[in-house]
Amino acid sequence: MTDTSKRPETHQKGPVRLKRDQMPDSTTDQRLLDSRGPTDWVHTDPWRVLRIQAEFVEGFGALSELGPAVSIFGSARTKPDDPMYEAGRQIAAKLCEQGYAIITGGGPGAMEAANRGASECGGVSVGLGIELPHEQGLNDWVDIGTNFRYFFVRKTMFVKYAQGYIVLPGGFGTMDELFEALTLAQTGKITSFPIVLFGTEYWGGLIDWLRSTMLADGKVGSHDIDMLHLTDDVDEAVSWFIEQDV
């Protein structure tokens, strides 16, 4: 017969069972009501889950009534005298004329250009910022703006509330957004999601590499690469979205 007197004491913490050295020396209610205790609990992972949840709620609340929209990406380092700045401004304005809201990362450079084009057109200009050590804040052309702590929450908003992407020349962040969208489209997580690469000189080498290396080695299919539309023409970039809605 088993000697039950030697069984270790257990403590139930919600769905979690604790024994031995994992037993707490106080209850959850006790710690909640004791204002004299440490405050480092606000930086623990369970508390972060609530912050993440709050960011999703805020993002969904801010954008749920946005209507048709296109996310435009590009480098924060694009200067106002760069031809790509004006291209971004024109693309956003023409999409605005077709009833689209414009979503960007809310920063300077190409993002500012797109927000400016939408705002000057009288359309909806959205900026989804991110908390970074060197963050400059949302640009002045953002009409609906929110800052996120977490990249993955912000990236969900870009995909969820856009009918597709237009990608201007950019760096690592731009590439990150581009390939995440490609992955989601390739795996069927999102459907009917046009992706336009604007700037053949900038993006042409990438397309060539995808075909000569990834496709040639069997790592992707030709239809995967065909999800990308490469152009230098503002009207063609815009029409790519209009045609999808016909």
PDB file of C-alpha atoms in Angstrom:
ATOM      1  CA  MET A   1       0.000   0.000   0.000  1.00  0.00           C
ATOM      2  CA  THR A   2       1.280   3.464  -0.903  1.00  0.00           C
ATOM      3  CA  ASP A   3       2.121   5.724   2.003  1.00  0.00           C
ATOM      4  CA  THR A   4       0.075   8.803   1.102  1.00  0.00           C
ATOM      5  CA  SER A   5       1.534  10.719   4.023  1.00  0.00           C
ATOM      6  CA  LYS A   6       4.759  11.129   2.053  1.00  0.00           C
ATOM      7  CA  ARG A   7       3.117  12.674  -0.982  1.00  0.00           C
ATOM      8  CA  PRO A   8       4.325  16.252  -1.484  1.00  0.00           C
ATOM      9  CA  GLU A   9       1.875  19.053  -0.908  1.00  0.00           C
ATOM     10  CA  THR A  10       0.511  20.590  -4.089  1.00  0.00           C
ATOM     11  CA  HIS A  11      -0.688  24.066  -4.954  1.00  0.00           C
ATOM     12  CA  GLN A  12      -3.049  24.899  -7.790  1.00  0.00           C
ATOM     13  CA  LYS A  13      -2.272  28.198  -9.543  1.00  0.00           C
ATOM     14  CA  GLY A  14      -5.099  28.471 -12.049  1.00  0.00           C
ATOM     15  CA  PRO A  15      -4.577  25.520 -14.432  1.00  0.00           C
ATOM     16  CA  VAL A  16      -0.965  25.064 -13.272  1.00  0.00           C
ATOM     17  CA  ARG A  17      -0.069  22.537 -10.542  1.00  0.00           C
ATOM     18  CA  LEU A  18       2.960  23.323  -8.376  1.00  0.00           C
ATOM     19  CA  LYS A  19       4.908  21.080  -5.967  1.00  0.00           C
ATOM     20  CA  ARG A  20       7.948  21.097  -3.743  1.00  0.00           C
ATOM     21  CA  ASP A  21      10.224  24.108  -4.250  1.00  0.00           C
ATOM     22  CA  GLN A  22       7.765  25.653  -6.736  1.00  0.00           C
ATOM     23  CA  MET A  23       5.171  26.198  -4.009  1.00  0.00           C
ATOM     24  CA  PRO A  24       4.445  29.935  -3.532  1.00  0.00           C
ATOM     25  CA  ASP A  25       4.618  31.513  -0.104  1.00  0.00           C
ATOM     26  CA  SER A  26       1.613  33.760  -0.743  1.00  0.00           C
ATOM     27  CA  THR A  27      -1.628  33.746  -2.707  1.00  0.00           C
ATOM     28  CA  THR A  28      -2.395  35.683  -5.877  1.00  0.00           C
ATOM     29  CA  ASP A  29      -4.993  37.804  -4.083  1.00  0.00           C
ATOM     30  CA  GLN A  30      -2.528  38.530  -1.301  1.00  0.00           C
ATOM     31  CA  ARG A  31       0.062  39.785  -3.757  1.00  0.00           C
ATOM     32  CA  LEU A  32      -2.554  41.835  -5.609  1.00  0.00           C
ATOM     33  CA  LEU A  33      -3.721  43.622  -2.477  1.00  0.00           C
ATOM     34  CA  ASP A  34      -0.285  44.108  -0.917  1.00  0.00           C
ATOM     35  CA  SER A  35       1.014  47.500  -2.057  1.00  0.00           C
ATOM     36  CA  ARG A  36       4.285  47.001  -0.194  1.00  0.00           C
ATOM     37  CA  GLY A  37       5.621  44.324  -2.514  1.00  0.00           C
ATOM     38  CA  PRO A  38       7.975  44.626  -5.483  1.00  0.00           C
ATOM     39  CA  THR A  39       6.769  46.217  -8.712  1.00  0.00           C
ATOM     40  CA  ASP A  40       8.805  44.136 -11.153  1.00  0.00           C
ATOM     41  CA  TRP A  41       5.671  42.092 -11.923  1.00  0.00           C
ATOM     42  CA  VAL A  42       4.662  44.710 -14.506  1.00  0.00           C
ATOM     43  CA  HIS A  43       7.616  43.589 -16.649  1.00  0.00           C
ATOM     44  CA  THR A  44       6.885  39.847 -16.558  1.00  0.00           C
ATOM     45  CA  ASP A  45       5.731  37.811 -19.551  1.00  0.00           C
ATOM     46  CA  PRO A  46       2.125  37.299 -18.339  1.00  0.00           C
ATOM     47  CA  TRP A  47       1.739  41.079 -18.035  1.00  0.00           C
ATOM     48  CA  ARG A  48       3.225  41.522 -21.506  1.00  0.00           C
ATOM     49  CA  VAL A  49       0.475  39.272 -22.854  1.00  0.00           C
ATOM     50  CA  LEU A  50      -2.070  41.807 -21.631  1.00  0.00           C
ATOM     51  CA  ARG A  51      -0.146  44.633 -23.276  1.00  0.00           C
ATOM     52  CA  ILE A  52      -0.054  42.664 -26.516  1.00  0.00           C
ATOM     53  CA  GLN A  53      -3.796  42.072 -26.250  1.00  0.00           C
ATOM     54  CA  ALA A  54      -4.357  45.769 -25.611  1.00  0.00           C
ATOM     55  CA  GLU A  55      -2.339  46.678 -28.724  1.00  0.00           C
ATOM     56  CA  PHE A  56      -4.461  44.378 -30.876  1.00  0.00           C
ATOM     57  CA  VAL A  57      -7.648  45.863 -29.419  1.00  0.00           C
ATOM     58  CA  GLU A  58      -6.442  49.429 -30.025  1.00  0.00           C
ATOM     59  CA  GLY A  59      -5.326  48.635 -33.568  1.00  0.00           C
ATOM     60  CA  PHE A  60      -8.544  46.860 -34.485  1.00  0.00           C
ATOM     61  CA  GLY A  61     -10.579  49.666 -32.967  1.00  0.00           C
ATOM     62  CA  ALA A  62      -8.701  52.366 -34.856  1.00  0.00           C
ATOM     63  CA  LEU A  63      -8.836  50.652 -38.259  1.00  0.00           C
ATOM     64  CA  SER A  64     -11.977  48.515 -38.282  1.00  0.00           C
ATOM     65  CA  GLU A  65     -13.969  51.106 -40.259  1.00  0.00           C
ATOM     66  CA  LEU A  66     -11.122  52.127 -42.548  1.00  0.00           C
ATOM     67  CA  GLY A  67     -12.522  50.690 -45.781  1.00  0.00           C
ATOM     68  CA  PRO A  68     -10.393  49.710 -48.809  1.00  0.00           C
ATOM     69  CA  ALA A  69      -6.724  50.503 -48.220  1.00  0.00           C
ATOM     70  CA  VAL A  70      -3.256  49.913 -49.635  1.00  0.00           C
ATOM     71  CA  SER A  71      -0.113  49.686 -47.535  1.00  0.00           C
ATOM     72  CA  ILE A  72       2.860  51.544 -49.005  1.00  0.00           C
ATOM     73  CA  PHE A  73       6.379  50.751 -47.787  1.00  0.00           C
ATOM     74  CA  GLY A  74       9.762  52.297 -48.429  1.00  0.00           C
ATOM     75  CA  SER A  75      12.865  53.652 -46.793  1.00  0.00           C
ATOM     76  CA  ALA A  76      12.752  56.200 -44.002  1.00  0.00           C
ATOM     77  CA  ARG A  77      15.989  57.542 -45.531  1.00  0.00           C
ATOM     78  CA  THR A  78      14.391  58.626 -48.801  1.00  0.00           C
ATOM     79  CA  LYS A  79      14.966  62.367 -49.181  1.00  0.00           C
ATOM     80  CA  PRO A  80      12.341  64.826 -50.489  1.00  0.00           C
ATOM     81  CA  ASP A  81      14.461  65.460 -53.591  1.00  0.00           C
ATOM     82  CA  ASP A  82      14.658  61.733 -54.389  1.00  0.00           C
ATOM     83  CA  PRO A  83      12.445  60.790 -57.385  1.00  0.00           C
ATOM     84  CA  MET A  84      11.033  57.964 -55.261  1.00  0.00           C
ATOM     85  CA  TYR A  85       9.641  60.486 -52.794  1.00  0.00           C
ATOM     86  CA  GLU A  86       7.575  62.117 -55.515  1.00  0.00           C
ATOM     87  CA  ALA A  87       6.601  58.724 -56.904  1.00  0.00           C
ATOM     88  CA  GLY A  88       5.280  57.665 -53.513  1.00  0.00           C
ATOM     89  CA  ARG A  89       3.347  60.896 -53.203  1.00  0.00           C
ATOM     90  CA  GLN A  90       1.768  60.476 -56.638  1.00  0.00           C
ATOM     91  CA  ILE A  91       0.923  56.811 -56.110  1.00  0.00           C
ATOM     92  CA  ALA A  92      -0.838  57.597 -52.845  1.00  0.00           C
ATOM     93  CA  ALA A  93      -2.763  60.505 -54.377  1.00  0.00           C
ATOM     94  CA  LYS A  94      -3.960  58.419 -57.321  1.00  0.00           C
ATOM     95  CA  LEU A  95      -5.019  55.563 -55.048  1.00  0.00           C
ATOM     96  CA  CYS A  96      -6.828  58.130 -52.905  1.00  0.00           C
ATOM     97  CA  GLU A  97      -8.715  59.334 -55.975  1.00  0.00           C
ATOM     98  CA  GLN A  98      -9.904  55.748 -56.452  1.00  0.00           C
ATOM     99  CA  GLY A  99     -11.237  55.595 -52.900  1.00  0.00           C
ATOM    100  CA  TYR A 100      -8.352  53.875 -51.152  1.00  0.00           C
ATOM    101  CA  ALA A 101      -6.953  54.813 -47.772  1.00  0.00           C
ATOM    102  CA  ILE A 102      -3.172  54.768 -47.471  1.00  0.00           C
ATOM    103  CA  ILE A 103      -1.362  52.928 -44.685  1.00  0.00           C
ATOM    104  CA  THR A 104       2.337  53.427 -43.975  1.00  0.00           C
ATOM    105  CA  GLY A 105       4.754  52.905 -41.123  1.00  0.00           C
ATOM    106  CA  GLY A 106       4.182  56.544 -40.237  1.00  0.00           C
ATOM    107  CA  GLY A 107       7.811  57.580 -40.370  1.00  0.00           C
ATOM    108  CA  PRO A 108       9.824  59.941 -42.588  1.00  0.00           C
ATOM    109  CA  GLY A 109      11.091  59.386 -46.129  1.00  0.00           C
ATOM    110  CA  ALA A 110       8.972  57.244 -48.445  1.00  0.00           C
ATOM    111  CA  MET A 111       6.377  56.793 -45.711  1.00  0.00           C
ATOM    112  CA  GLU A 112       5.976  60.537 -45.324  1.00  0.00           C
ATOM    113  CA  ALA A 113       5.634  60.887 -49.093  1.00  0.00           C
ATOM    114  CA  ALA A 114       2.771  58.397 -49.225  1.00  0.00           C
ATOM    115  CA  ASN A 115       0.998  59.917 -46.227  1.00  0.00           C
ATOM    116  CA  ARG A 116       1.427  63.344 -47.783  1.00  0.00           C
ATOM    117  CA  GLY A 117      -0.070  62.256 -51.085  1.00  0.00           C
ATOM    118  CA  ALA A 118      -3.108  60.786 -49.341  1.00  0.00           C
ATOM    119  CA  SER A 119      -3.614  63.759 -47.029  1.00  0.00           C
ATOM    120  CA  GLU A 120      -3.249  66.370 -49.757  1.00  0.00           C
ATOM    121  CA  CYS A 121      -5.755  64.439 -51.839  1.00  0.00           C
ATOM    122  CA  GLY A 122      -8.259  64.637 -48.997  1.00  0.00           C
ATOM    123  CA  GLY A 123      -8.135  60.899 -48.375  1.00  0.00           C
ATOM    124  CA  VAL A 124      -7.453  58.839 -45.271  1.00  0.00           C
ATOM    125  CA  SER A 125      -3.778  58.866 -44.305  1.00  0.00           C
ATOM    126  CA  VAL A 126      -2.822  56.220 -41.735  1.00  0.00           C
ATOM    127  CA  GLY A 127       0.503  55.813 -39.942  1.00  0.00           C
ATOM    128  CA  LEU A 128       1.347  52.741 -37.887  1.00  0.00           C
ATOM    129  CA  GLY A 129       4.476  53.630 -35.940  1.00  0.00           C
ATOM    130  CA  ILE A 130       6.753  51.456 -33.853  1.00  0.00           C
ATOM    131  CA  GLU A 131       8.540  52.156 -30.580  1.00  0.00           C
ATOM    132  CA  LEU A 132      12.273  52.281 -31.362  1.00  0.00           C
ATOM    133  CA  PRO A 133      15.272  53.873 -29.624  1.00  0.00           C
ATOM    134  CA  HIS A 134      15.803  56.179 -32.613  1.00  0.00           C
ATOM    135  CA  GLU A 135      12.138  56.621 -33.505  1.00  0.00           C
ATOM    136  CA  GLN A 136      11.338  60.104 -34.802  1.00  0.00           C
ATOM    137  CA  GLY A 137       7.601  59.859 -34.225  1.00  0.00           C
ATOM    138  CA  LEU A 138       4.785  59.973 -36.738  1.00  0.00           C
ATOM    139  CA  ASN A 139       5.171  62.346 -39.658  1.00  0.00           C
ATOM    140  CA  ASP A 140       2.981  65.443 -39.926  1.00  0.00           C
ATOM    141  CA  TRP A 141       0.886  64.017 -42.780  1.00  0.00           C
ATOM    142  CA  VAL A 142      -0.600  61.179 -40.725  1.00  0.00           C
ATOM    143  CA  ASP A 143      -4.289  61.748 -39.951  1.00  0.00           C
ATOM    144  CA  ILE A 144      -4.924  58.465 -38.112  1.00  0.00           C
ATOM    145  CA  GLY A 145      -1.855  57.363 -36.215  1.00  0.00           C
ATOM    146  CA  THR A 146      -0.921  54.860 -33.565  1.00  0.00           C
ATOM    147  CA  ASN A 147       2.380  53.641 -32.170  1.00  0.00           C
ATOM    148  CA  PHE A 148       2.995  49.994 -31.356  1.00  0.00           C
ATOM    149  CA  ARG A 149       5.407  48.340 -28.961  1.00  0.00           C
ATOM    150  CA  TYR A 150       5.486  45.040 -30.817  1.00  0.00           C
ATOM    151  CA  PHE A 151       6.479  44.529 -34.438  1.00  0.00           C
ATOM    152  CA  PHE A 152       4.247  41.492 -34.929  1.00  0.00           C
ATOM    153  CA  VAL A 153       1.124  43.375 -33.814  1.00  0.00           C
ATOM    154  CA  ARG A 154       1.933  46.237 -36.168  1.00  0.00           C
ATOM    155  CA  LYS A 155       2.608  43.849 -39.055  1.00  0.00           C
ATOM    156  CA  THR A 156      -0.756  42.183 -38.481  1.00  0.00           C
ATOM    157  CA  MET A 157      -2.454  45.561 -38.957  1.00  0.00           C
ATOM    158  CA  PHE A 158      -0.613  46.173 -42.241  1.00  0.00           C
ATOM    159  CA  VAL A 159      -1.868  42.899 -43.681  1.00  0.00           C
ATOM    160  CA  LYS A 160      -5.334  42.773 -42.128  1.00  0.00           C
ATOM    161  CA  TYR A 161      -6.495  46.204 -43.265  1.00  0.00           C
ATOM    162  CA  ALA A 162      -4.836  46.427 -46.700  1.00  0.00           C
ATOM    163  CA  GLN A 163      -5.923  45.007 -50.030  1.00  0.00           C
ATOM    164  CA  GLY A 164      -2.271  44.774 -51.063  1.00  0.00           C
ATOM    165  CA  TYR A 165       1.188  46.351 -50.890  1.00  0.00           C
ATOM    166  CA  ILE A 166       3.158  48.811 -52.964  1.00  0.00           C
ATOM    167  CA  VAL A 167       6.833  48.554 -52.080  1.00  0.00           C
ATOM    168  CA  LEU A 168       9.165  51.441 -52.853  1.00  0.00           C
ATOM    169  CA  PRO A 169      12.951  51.079 -52.515  1.00  0.00           C
ATOM    170  CA  GLY A 170      13.829  50.411 -48.906  1.00  0.00           C
ATOM    171  CA  GLY A 171      16.058  48.545 -46.476  1.00  0.00           C
ATOM    172  CA  PHE A 172      15.704  45.658 -44.044  1.00  0.00           C
ATOM    173  CA  GLY A 173      12.329  46.771 -42.674  1.00  0.00           C
ATOM    174  CA  THR A 174      10.900  47.066 -46.175  1.00  0.00           C
ATOM    175  CA  MET A 175      12.269  43.635 -47.092  1.00  0.00           C
ATOM    176  CA  ASP A 176      10.777  42.202 -43.909  1.00  0.00           C
ATOM    177  CA  GLU A 177       7.290  43.457 -44.769  1.00  0.00           C
ATOM    178  CA  LEU A 178       7.657  42.314 -48.387  1.00  0.00           C
ATOM    179  CA  PHE A 179       8.684  38.749 -47.644  1.00  0.00           C
ATOM    180  CA  GLU A 180       6.205  38.310 -44.828  1.00  0.00           C
ATOM    181  CA  ALA A 181       3.399  39.222 -47.246  1.00  0.00           C
ATOM    182  CA  LEU A 182       4.848  36.868 -49.863  1.00  0.00           C
ATOM    183  CA  THR A 183       4.996  34.049 -47.334  1.00  0.00           C
ATOM    184  CA  LEU A 184       1.403  34.610 -46.226  1.00  0.00           C
ATOM    185  CA  ALA A 185       0.211  34.691 -49.846  1.00  0.00           C
ATOM    186  CA  GLN A 186       2.271  31.640 -50.835  1.00  0.00           C
ATOM    187  CA  THR A 187       0.895  29.591 -47.944  1.00  0.00           C
ATOM    188  CA  GLY A 188      -2.688  30.714 -48.543  1.00  0.00           C
ATOM    189  CA  LYS A 189      -2.999  32.657 -45.305  1.00  0.00           C
ATOM    190  CA  ILE A 190      -4.087  35.670 -47.364  1.00  0.00           C
ATOM    191  CA  THR A 191      -5.692  35.587 -50.788  1.00  0.00           C
ATOM    192  CA  SER A 192      -5.978  38.038 -53.689  1.00  0.00           C
ATOM    193  CA  PHE A 193      -3.164  40.181 -52.343  1.00  0.00           C
ATOM    194  CA  PRO A 194      -1.341  42.101 -55.091  1.00  0.00           C
ATOM    195  CA  ILE A 195       2.230  43.154 -54.341  1.00  0.00           C
ATOM    196  CA  VAL A 196       3.815  45.818 -56.539  1.00  0.00           C
ATOM    197  CA  LEU A 197       7.550  46.496 -56.491  1.00  0.00           C
ATOM    198  CA  PHE A 198       8.081  50.053 -57.679  1.00  0.00           C
ATOM    199  CA  GLY A 199      11.491  50.747 -59.201  1.00  0.00           C
ATOM    200  CA  THR A 200      12.851  48.275 -61.747  1.00  0.00           C
ATOM    201  CA  GLU A 201      16.470  49.355 -61.303  1.00  0.00           C
ATOM    202  CA  TYR A 202      16.268  48.837 -57.545  1.00  0.00           C
ATOM    203  CA  TRP A 203      14.219  45.622 -57.433  1.00  0.00           C
ATOM    204  CA  GLY A 204      15.240  44.040 -60.742  1.00  0.00           C
ATOM    205  CA  GLY A 205      18.303  42.338 -59.279  1.00  0.00           C
ATOM    206  CA  LEU A 206      16.186  40.747 -56.564  1.00  0.00           C
ATOM    207  CA  ILE A 207      13.747  39.334 -59.112  1.00  0.00           C
ATOM    208  CA  ASP A 208      16.649  38.027 -61.198  1.00  0.00           C
ATOM    209  CA  TRP A 209      18.133  36.319 -58.133  1.00  0.00           C
ATOM    210  CA  LEU A 210      14.813  34.758 -57.180  1.00  0.00           C
ATOM    211  CA  ARG A 211      14.567  33.232 -60.652  1.00  0.00           C
ATOM    212  CA  SER A 212      18.210  32.270 -61.182  1.00  0.00           C
ATOM    213  CA  THR A 213      18.826  30.906 -57.693  1.00  0.00           C
ATOM    214  CA  MET A 214      15.707  30.067 -55.707  1.00  0.00           C
ATOM    215  CA  LEU A 215      13.574  28.981 -58.662  1.00  0.00           C
ATOM    216  CA  ALA A 216      16.445  27.174 -60.389  1.00  0.00           C
ATOM    217  CA  ASP A 217      17.171  25.243 -57.189  1.00  0.00           C
ATOM    218  CA  GLY A 218      13.527  24.278 -56.763  1.00  0.00           C
ATOM    219  CA  LYS A 219      13.011  26.255 -53.559  1.00  0.00           C
ATOM    220  CA  VAL A 220      10.062  28.235 -54.986  1.00  0.00           C
ATOM    221  CA  GLY A 221       7.707  27.893 -57.935  1.00  0.00           C
ATOM    222  CA  SER A 222       7.408  30.297 -60.847  1.00  0.00           C
ATOM    223  CA  HIS A 223       3.893  31.184 -59.702  1.00  0.00           C
ATOM    224  CA  ASP A 224       5.372  32.319 -56.367  1.00  0.00           C
ATOM    225  CA  ILE A 225       7.602  34.858 -58.093  1.00  0.00           C
ATOM    226  CA  ASP A 226       4.737  35.878 -60.354  1.00  0.00           C
ATOM    227  CA  MET A 227       2.969  37.252 -57.278  1.00  0.00           C
ATOM    228  CA  LEU A 228       5.359  40.210 -57.578  1.00  0.00           C
ATOM    229  CA  HIS A 229       4.614  42.888 -60.166  1.00  0.00           C
ATOM    230  CA  LEU A 230       7.560  45.096 -61.111  1.00  0.00           C
ATOM    231  CA  THR A 231       7.031  48.552 -62.617  1.00  0.00           C
ATOM    232  CA  ASP A 232       8.334  52.109 -62.927  1.00  0.00           C
ATOM    233  CA  ASP A 233       4.980  53.555 -63.941  1.00  0.00           C
ATOM    234  CA  VAL A 234       2.784  55.254 -61.339  1.00  0.00           C
ATOM    235  CA  ASP A 235      -0.451  54.651 -63.246  1.00  0.00           C
ATOM    236  CA  GLU A 236       0.428  50.990 -63.792  1.00  0.00           C
ATOM    237  CA  ALA A 237       1.120  50.519 -60.087  1.00  0.00           C
ATOM    238  CA  VAL A 238      -2.265  52.000 -59.221  1.00  0.00           C
ATOM    239  CA  SER A 239      -4.153  50.136 -61.942  1.00  0.00           C
ATOM    240  CA  TRP A 240      -2.837  46.843 -60.565  1.00  0.00           C
ATOM    241  CA  PHE A 241      -5.150  47.358 -57.605  1.00  0.00           C
ATOM    242  CA  ILE A 242      -8.102  48.721 -59.544  1.00  0.00           C
ATOM    243  CA  GLU A 243      -8.060  45.692 -61.829  1.00  0.00           C
ATOM    244  CA  GLN A 244      -8.076  43.361 -58.829  1.00  0.00           C
ATOM    245  CA  ASP A 245     -11.343  44.908 -57.666  1.00  0.00           C
ATOM    246  CA  VAL A 246     -13.106  44.670 -61.026  1.00  0.00           C
TER     247      VAL A 246
END
